[in-house]
Amino acid sequence: CGEKYKEAIVYFELLQKPPISLLVIDDVKTTGATLNEFAKLVKKHGCKKVYCLTFASRVKQVPTSQL
């Protein structure tokens, strides 16, 4: 999409096997990278469904000429 993001190191450690389904709650979703990495990790260890709830999200600005 033409936008560049700084790469961030995301580190999670599971202390126990995750449940079959999981609800992840985050305050702000910017690129979705953190939620995506966490979902991949728990799915790799047996979780079948991951639901994500965020309270705010980055909004892509659209030039008025494209409206």
PDB file of C-alpha atoms in Angstrom:
ATOM      1  CA  CYS A   1       0.000   0.000   0.000  1.00  0.00           C
ATOM      2  CA  GLY A   2       2.999   2.260  -0.366  1.00  0.00           C
ATOM      3  CA  GLU A   3       3.415   2.858   3.367  1.00  0.00           C
ATOM      4  CA  LYS A   4       6.581   1.852   5.168  1.00  0.00           C
ATOM      5  CA  TYR A   5       6.684   0.750   8.767  1.00  0.00           C
ATOM      6  CA  LYS A   6       9.629   0.304  11.077  1.00  0.00           C
ATOM      7  CA  GLU A   7      10.176  -3.321  11.919  1.00  0.00           C
ATOM      8  CA  ALA A   8       9.548  -4.028  15.570  1.00  0.00           C
ATOM      9  CA  ILE A   9      10.693  -7.025  17.530  1.00  0.00           C
ATOM     10  CA  VAL A  10       7.691  -8.736  19.057  1.00  0.00           C
ATOM     11  CA  TYR A  11       8.393 -11.217  21.825  1.00  0.00           C
ATOM     12  CA  PHE A  12       5.835 -13.485  23.469  1.00  0.00           C
ATOM     13  CA  GLU A  13       6.402 -16.417  25.784  1.00  0.00           C
ATOM     14  CA  LEU A  14       3.724 -18.995  26.537  1.00  0.00           C
ATOM     15  CA  LEU A  15       3.764 -20.239  30.116  1.00  0.00           C
ATOM     16  CA  GLN A  16       1.147 -22.920  29.489  1.00  0.00           C
ATOM     17  CA  LYS A  17      -0.726 -24.524  26.615  1.00  0.00           C
ATOM     18  CA  PRO A  18      -3.310 -22.082  25.213  1.00  0.00           C
ATOM     19  CA  PRO A  19      -7.036 -22.901  25.240  1.00  0.00           C
ATOM     20  CA  ILE A  20      -8.882 -24.069  22.107  1.00  0.00           C
ATOM     21  CA  SER A  21     -10.306 -20.563  21.568  1.00  0.00           C
ATOM     22  CA  LEU A  22      -8.963 -17.274  22.845  1.00  0.00           C
ATOM     23  CA  LEU A  23     -10.081 -13.647  23.027  1.00  0.00           C
ATOM     24  CA  VAL A  24      -7.212 -11.139  22.831  1.00  0.00           C
ATOM     25  CA  ILE A  25      -8.002  -7.604  23.993  1.00  0.00           C
ATOM     26  CA  ASP A  26      -5.722  -4.745  22.952  1.00  0.00           C
ATOM     27  CA  ASP A  27      -6.128  -1.013  23.422  1.00  0.00           C
ATOM     28  CA  VAL A  28      -4.963   0.192  19.997  1.00  0.00           C
ATOM     29  CA  LYS A  29      -4.427  -1.649  16.698  1.00  0.00           C
ATOM     30  CA  THR A  30      -2.004   0.234  14.476  1.00  0.00           C
ATOM     31  CA  THR A  31      -0.703  -2.189  11.848  1.00  0.00           C
ATOM     32  CA  GLY A  32      -2.063  -5.408  13.370  1.00  0.00           C
ATOM     33  CA  ALA A  33       1.434  -6.941  13.482  1.00  0.00           C
ATOM     34  CA  THR A  34       1.400  -7.607  17.228  1.00  0.00           C
ATOM     35  CA  LEU A  35      -2.014  -9.287  17.170  1.00  0.00           C
ATOM     36  CA  ASN A  36      -1.008 -11.301  14.107  1.00  0.00           C
ATOM     37  CA  GLU A  37       2.231 -12.573  15.671  1.00  0.00           C
ATOM     38  CA  PHE A  38       0.473 -13.510  18.896  1.00  0.00           C
ATOM     39  CA  ALA A  39      -2.284 -15.348  16.994  1.00  0.00           C
ATOM     40  CA  LYS A  40       0.301 -17.293  14.978  1.00  0.00           C
ATOM     41  CA  LEU A  41       2.099 -18.326  18.161  1.00  0.00           C
ATOM     42  CA  VAL A  42      -0.948 -19.631  20.029  1.00  0.00           C
ATOM     43  CA  LYS A  43      -2.254 -21.399  16.915  1.00  0.00           C
ATOM     44  CA  LYS A  44       1.124 -23.092  16.523  1.00  0.00           C
ATOM     45  CA  HIS A  45       0.660 -24.459  20.049  1.00  0.00           C
ATOM     46  CA  GLY A  46      -2.885 -25.790  19.636  1.00  0.00           C
ATOM     47  CA  CYS A  47      -5.319 -22.883  19.752  1.00  0.00           C
ATOM     48  CA  LYS A  48      -7.929 -23.269  16.983  1.00  0.00           C
ATOM     49  CA  LYS A  49      -9.684 -19.870  17.058  1.00  0.00           C
ATOM     50  CA  VAL A  50      -8.299 -16.460  18.013  1.00  0.00           C
ATOM     51  CA  TYR A  51     -10.639 -13.490  18.326  1.00  0.00           C
ATOM     52  CA  CYS A  52      -9.241  -9.964  18.655  1.00  0.00           C
ATOM     53  CA  LEU A  53     -10.983  -6.971  20.207  1.00  0.00           C
ATOM     54  CA  THR A  54      -9.457  -3.512  19.993  1.00  0.00           C
ATOM     55  CA  PHE A  55     -10.807  -0.219  21.263  1.00  0.00           C
ATOM     56  CA  ALA A  56      -9.151   1.996  18.668  1.00  0.00           C
ATOM     57  CA  SER A  57      -7.553   1.553  15.259  1.00  0.00           C
ATOM     58  CA  ARG A  58      -5.391   3.615  12.959  1.00  0.00           C
ATOM     59  CA  VAL A  59      -7.473   5.249  10.260  1.00  0.00           C
ATOM     60  CA  LYS A  60      -6.072   5.479   6.762  1.00  0.00           C
ATOM     61  CA  GLN A  61      -6.326   9.007   5.415  1.00  0.00           C
ATOM     62  CA  VAL A  62      -7.948   9.304   2.010  1.00  0.00           C
ATOM     63  CA  PRO A  63      -7.225  12.403  -0.081  1.00  0.00           C
ATOM     64  CA  THR A  64     -10.361  14.467  -0.666  1.00  0.00           C
ATOM     65  CA  SER A  65      -9.784  14.146  -4.400  1.00  0.00           C
ATOM     66  CA  GLN A  66     -10.562  10.406  -4.063  1.00  0.00           C
ATOM     67  CA  LEU A  67     -13.876  10.915  -2.234  1.00  0.00           C
TER      68      LEU A  67
END
